[in-house]
Amino acid sequence: MSKTFKILLGVILSISVIGVGAWLYITSTPEYALHKTHEDIEERGLEALKDHVTDTLKKEIELVEGISGNAFVKMIVGAAVSDDVAEAVVSEFKQIEWTRDDVIRSQKQAQVILRFRYKDKLSGTIPIKMIKENREWKISGIGFPSLNS
């Protein structure tokens, strides 16, 4: 092997290792996990959120779904919350502009403040708690939104 070929091979391998390392670092952050969550929700609807939450939060979501699906609860709530309203909310979700306001992170926990803006009508922030389970960031809690006036 010529000296030039060895140097070229070394440069290519170094760039490859750096590229793979950067990709692994970026894809193992809470910010990237939220980005993937947002993409999945836009693609598959709110049902996709369950793929990105802890088992504990998933059980709480399913409990709320079970209660809201109860015939007695539906009778009390009435027509105020119909399937048409739910579909409208999901379609409007795509028009919300989301940005990351702040991230506080340790090795296994993170709190992310998401800023949202819906047209010029509504804006505010939502705190999201995350934990790292099996090398994957999952949402462990969603706080109440703070609305801007």
mmCIF file of C-alpha atoms in Angstrom:
data_model
loop_
_atom_site.group_PDB
_atom_site.id
_atom_site.type_symbol
_atom_site.label_atom_id
_atom_site.label_comp_id
_atom_site.label_asym_id
_atom_site.label_seq_id
_atom_site.Cartn_x
_atom_site.Cartn_y
_atom_site.Cartn_z
ATOM 1 C CA MET A 1 0.000 0.000 0.000
ATOM 2 C CA SER A 2 1.223 3.422 -0.816
ATOM 3 C CA LYS A 3 1.664 6.078 1.821
ATOM 4 C CA THR A 4 -0.973 8.323 0.175
ATOM 5 C CA PHE A 5 -3.540 5.523 0.224
ATOM 6 C CA LYS A 6 -2.905 4.876 3.940
ATOM 7 C CA ILE A 7 -3.286 8.557 4.770
ATOM 8 C CA LEU A 8 -6.478 8.805 2.705
ATOM 9 C CA LEU A 9 -7.873 5.676 4.375
ATOM 10 C CA GLY A 10 -7.015 7.109 7.806
ATOM 11 C CA VAL A 11 -8.776 10.398 6.999
ATOM 12 C CA ILE A 12 -11.890 8.603 5.709
ATOM 13 C CA LEU A 13 -12.030 6.356 8.796
ATOM 14 C CA SER A 14 -11.565 9.347 11.114
ATOM 15 C CA ILE A 15 -14.362 11.280 9.423
ATOM 16 C CA SER A 16 -16.604 8.204 9.592
ATOM 17 C CA VAL A 17 -15.955 7.694 13.307
ATOM 18 C CA ILE A 18 -16.588 11.382 14.039
ATOM 19 C CA GLY A 19 -19.792 11.317 11.945
ATOM 20 C CA VAL A 20 -21.148 8.203 13.668
ATOM 21 C CA GLY A 21 -20.237 9.621 17.068
ATOM 22 C CA ALA A 22 -22.019 12.910 16.315
ATOM 23 C CA TRP A 23 -25.095 11.059 15.024
ATOM 24 C CA LEU A 24 -25.221 8.864 18.164
ATOM 25 C CA TYR A 25 -24.844 11.909 20.420
ATOM 26 C CA ILE A 26 -27.565 13.923 18.672
ATOM 27 C CA THR A 27 -30.055 11.044 18.524
ATOM 28 C CA SER A 28 -29.624 10.277 22.226
ATOM 29 C CA THR A 29 -30.773 13.689 23.505
ATOM 30 C CA PRO A 30 -34.163 14.637 24.971
ATOM 31 C CA GLU A 31 -34.437 17.331 22.305
ATOM 32 C CA TYR A 32 -34.194 14.723 19.541
ATOM 33 C CA ALA A 33 -36.735 12.495 21.331
ATOM 34 C CA LEU A 34 -39.216 15.402 21.400
ATOM 35 C CA HIS A 35 -38.511 16.114 17.741
ATOM 36 C CA LYS A 36 -39.349 12.488 16.852
ATOM 37 C CA THR A 37 -42.464 12.654 19.057
ATOM 38 C CA HIS A 38 -43.647 15.759 17.203
ATOM 39 C CA GLU A 39 -43.026 14.112 13.814
ATOM 40 C CA ASP A 40 -44.938 10.980 14.853
ATOM 41 C CA ILE A 41 -47.904 12.974 16.164
ATOM 42 C CA GLU A 42 -48.106 14.964 12.943
ATOM 43 C CA GLU A 43 -47.949 11.749 10.925
ATOM 44 C CA ARG A 44 -50.205 9.427 12.973
ATOM 45 C CA GLY A 45 -52.183 11.698 15.302
ATOM 46 C CA LEU A 46 -52.294 11.844 19.094
ATOM 47 C CA GLU A 47 -52.286 8.045 19.363
ATOM 48 C CA ALA A 48 -48.566 8.223 18.458
ATOM 49 C CA LEU A 49 -47.871 9.981 21.770
ATOM 50 C CA LYS A 50 -48.200 6.643 23.575
ATOM 51 C CA ASP A 51 -45.060 5.376 21.845
ATOM 52 C CA HIS A 52 -43.022 8.165 23.443
ATOM 53 C CA VAL A 53 -44.161 8.094 27.077
ATOM 54 C CA THR A 54 -43.189 5.992 30.083
ATOM 55 C CA ASP A 55 -45.328 2.981 30.977
ATOM 56 C CA THR A 56 -46.684 4.851 34.013
ATOM 57 C CA LEU A 57 -47.830 7.834 31.941
ATOM 58 C CA LYS A 58 -49.230 5.490 29.273
ATOM 59 C CA LYS A 59 -51.440 3.845 31.937
ATOM 60 C CA GLU A 60 -52.682 7.279 33.057
ATOM 61 C CA ILE A 61 -53.504 8.217 29.452
ATOM 62 C CA GLU A 62 -55.370 4.949 28.953
ATOM 63 C CA LEU A 63 -57.289 5.514 32.199
ATOM 64 C CA VAL A 64 -58.419 8.951 30.997
ATOM 65 C CA GLU A 65 -59.370 7.444 27.632
ATOM 66 C CA GLY A 66 -61.380 4.753 29.400
ATOM 67 C CA ILE A 67 -63.208 7.310 31.519
ATOM 68 C CA SER A 68 -63.914 9.566 28.550
ATOM 69 C CA GLY A 69 -65.199 6.548 26.594
ATOM 70 C CA ASN A 70 -67.639 5.613 29.377
ATOM 71 C CA ALA A 71 -71.277 5.960 28.264
ATOM 72 C CA PHE A 72 -72.279 7.721 31.494
ATOM 73 C CA VAL A 73 -69.491 10.271 31.145
ATOM 74 C CA LYS A 74 -70.409 10.838 27.507
ATOM 75 C CA MET A 75 -74.002 11.445 28.540
ATOM 76 C CA ILE A 76 -72.914 14.037 31.139
ATOM 77 C CA VAL A 77 -70.526 15.797 28.798
ATOM 78 C CA GLY A 78 -73.001 15.531 25.966
ATOM 79 C CA ALA A 79 -72.250 16.645 22.463
ATOM 80 C CA ALA A 80 -69.652 19.178 23.633
ATOM 81 C CA VAL A 81 -66.857 16.726 22.936
ATOM 82 C CA SER A 82 -67.568 14.753 19.805
ATOM 83 C CA ASP A 83 -65.353 12.824 17.433
ATOM 84 C CA ASP A 84 -65.582 15.786 15.046
ATOM 85 C CA VAL A 85 -64.130 18.055 17.726
ATOM 86 C CA ALA A 86 -61.294 15.606 18.392
ATOM 87 C CA GLU A 87 -60.486 15.456 14.668
ATOM 88 C CA ALA A 88 -60.513 19.242 14.485
ATOM 89 C CA VAL A 89 -58.070 19.470 17.394
ATOM 90 C CA VAL A 90 -55.671 17.037 15.700
ATOM 91 C CA SER A 91 -55.844 18.916 12.392
ATOM 92 C CA GLU A 92 -55.224 22.230 14.162
ATOM 93 C CA PHE A 93 -52.232 20.676 15.976
ATOM 94 C CA LYS A 94 -50.355 20.779 12.684
ATOM 95 C CA GLN A 95 -50.772 24.560 12.583
ATOM 96 C CA ILE A 96 -49.169 25.089 15.990
ATOM 97 C CA GLU A 97 -45.612 26.393 15.888
ATOM 98 C CA TRP A 98 -43.469 24.619 18.512
ATOM 99 C CA THR A 99 -40.077 25.775 19.760
ATOM 100 C CA ARG A 100 -37.840 24.690 22.600
ATOM 101 C CA ASP A 101 -37.572 27.414 25.220
ATOM 102 C CA ASP A 102 -35.300 25.798 27.811
ATOM 103 C CA VAL A 103 -33.781 22.410 28.653
ATOM 104 C CA ILE A 104 -32.506 21.392 32.076
ATOM 105 C CA ARG A 105 -30.850 18.007 31.882
ATOM 106 C CA SER A 106 -28.973 15.513 34.005
ATOM 107 C CA GLN A 107 -27.839 12.013 33.045
ATOM 108 C CA LYS A 108 -31.258 10.377 33.471
ATOM 109 C CA GLN A 109 -33.786 13.234 33.796
ATOM 110 C CA ALA A 110 -34.688 16.325 31.826
ATOM 111 C CA GLN A 111 -37.215 19.107 31.961
ATOM 112 C CA VAL A 112 -37.994 20.806 28.692
ATOM 113 C CA ILE A 113 -40.046 23.968 28.381
ATOM 114 C CA LEU A 114 -41.843 23.983 25.033
ATOM 115 C CA ARG A 115 -43.107 27.261 23.646
ATOM 116 C CA PHE A 116 -46.143 27.114 21.370
ATOM 117 C CA ARG A 117 -47.873 29.630 19.139
ATOM 118 C CA TYR A 118 -51.173 29.041 17.381
ATOM 119 C CA LYS A 119 -51.547 31.643 14.654
ATOM 120 C CA ASP A 120 -51.826 35.007 16.429
ATOM 121 C CA LYS A 121 -54.548 33.742 18.720
ATOM 122 C CA LEU A 122 -52.810 31.749 21.428
ATOM 123 C CA SER A 123 -49.304 31.284 22.780
ATOM 124 C CA GLY A 124 -47.594 30.032 25.893
ATOM 125 C CA THR A 125 -45.359 27.341 27.324
ATOM 126 C CA ILE A 126 -45.744 23.736 28.446
ATOM 127 C CA PRO A 127 -43.306 21.995 30.826
ATOM 128 C CA ILE A 128 -42.401 18.437 29.801
ATOM 129 C CA LYS A 129 -40.619 16.048 32.180
ATOM 130 C CA MET A 130 -38.545 13.270 30.667
ATOM 131 C CA ILE A 131 -36.556 10.323 31.952
ATOM 132 C CA LYS A 132 -34.056 8.077 30.260
ATOM 133 C CA GLU A 133 -35.186 4.439 30.192
ATOM 134 C CA ASN A 134 -33.033 1.810 28.502
ATOM 135 C CA ARG A 135 -30.954 4.465 26.692
ATOM 136 C CA GLU A 136 -34.108 6.120 25.324
ATOM 137 C CA TRP A 137 -35.676 9.399 26.453
ATOM 138 C CA LYS A 138 -39.387 9.102 27.276
ATOM 139 C CA ILE A 139 -41.932 11.664 28.436
ATOM 140 C CA SER A 140 -42.787 11.045 32.080
ATOM 141 C CA GLY A 141 -45.023 14.037 32.713
ATOM 142 C CA ILE A 142 -46.737 16.900 30.946
ATOM 143 C CA GLY A 143 -47.421 20.020 32.986
ATOM 144 C CA PHE A 144 -50.225 22.536 32.667
ATOM 145 C CA PRO A 145 -49.740 25.146 29.952
ATOM 146 C CA SER A 146 -48.962 28.737 30.898
ATOM 147 C CA LEU A 147 -50.733 31.043 28.488
ATOM 148 C CA ASN A 148 -49.444 34.437 27.385
ATOM 149 C CA SER A 149 -51.851 37.297 27.151
#
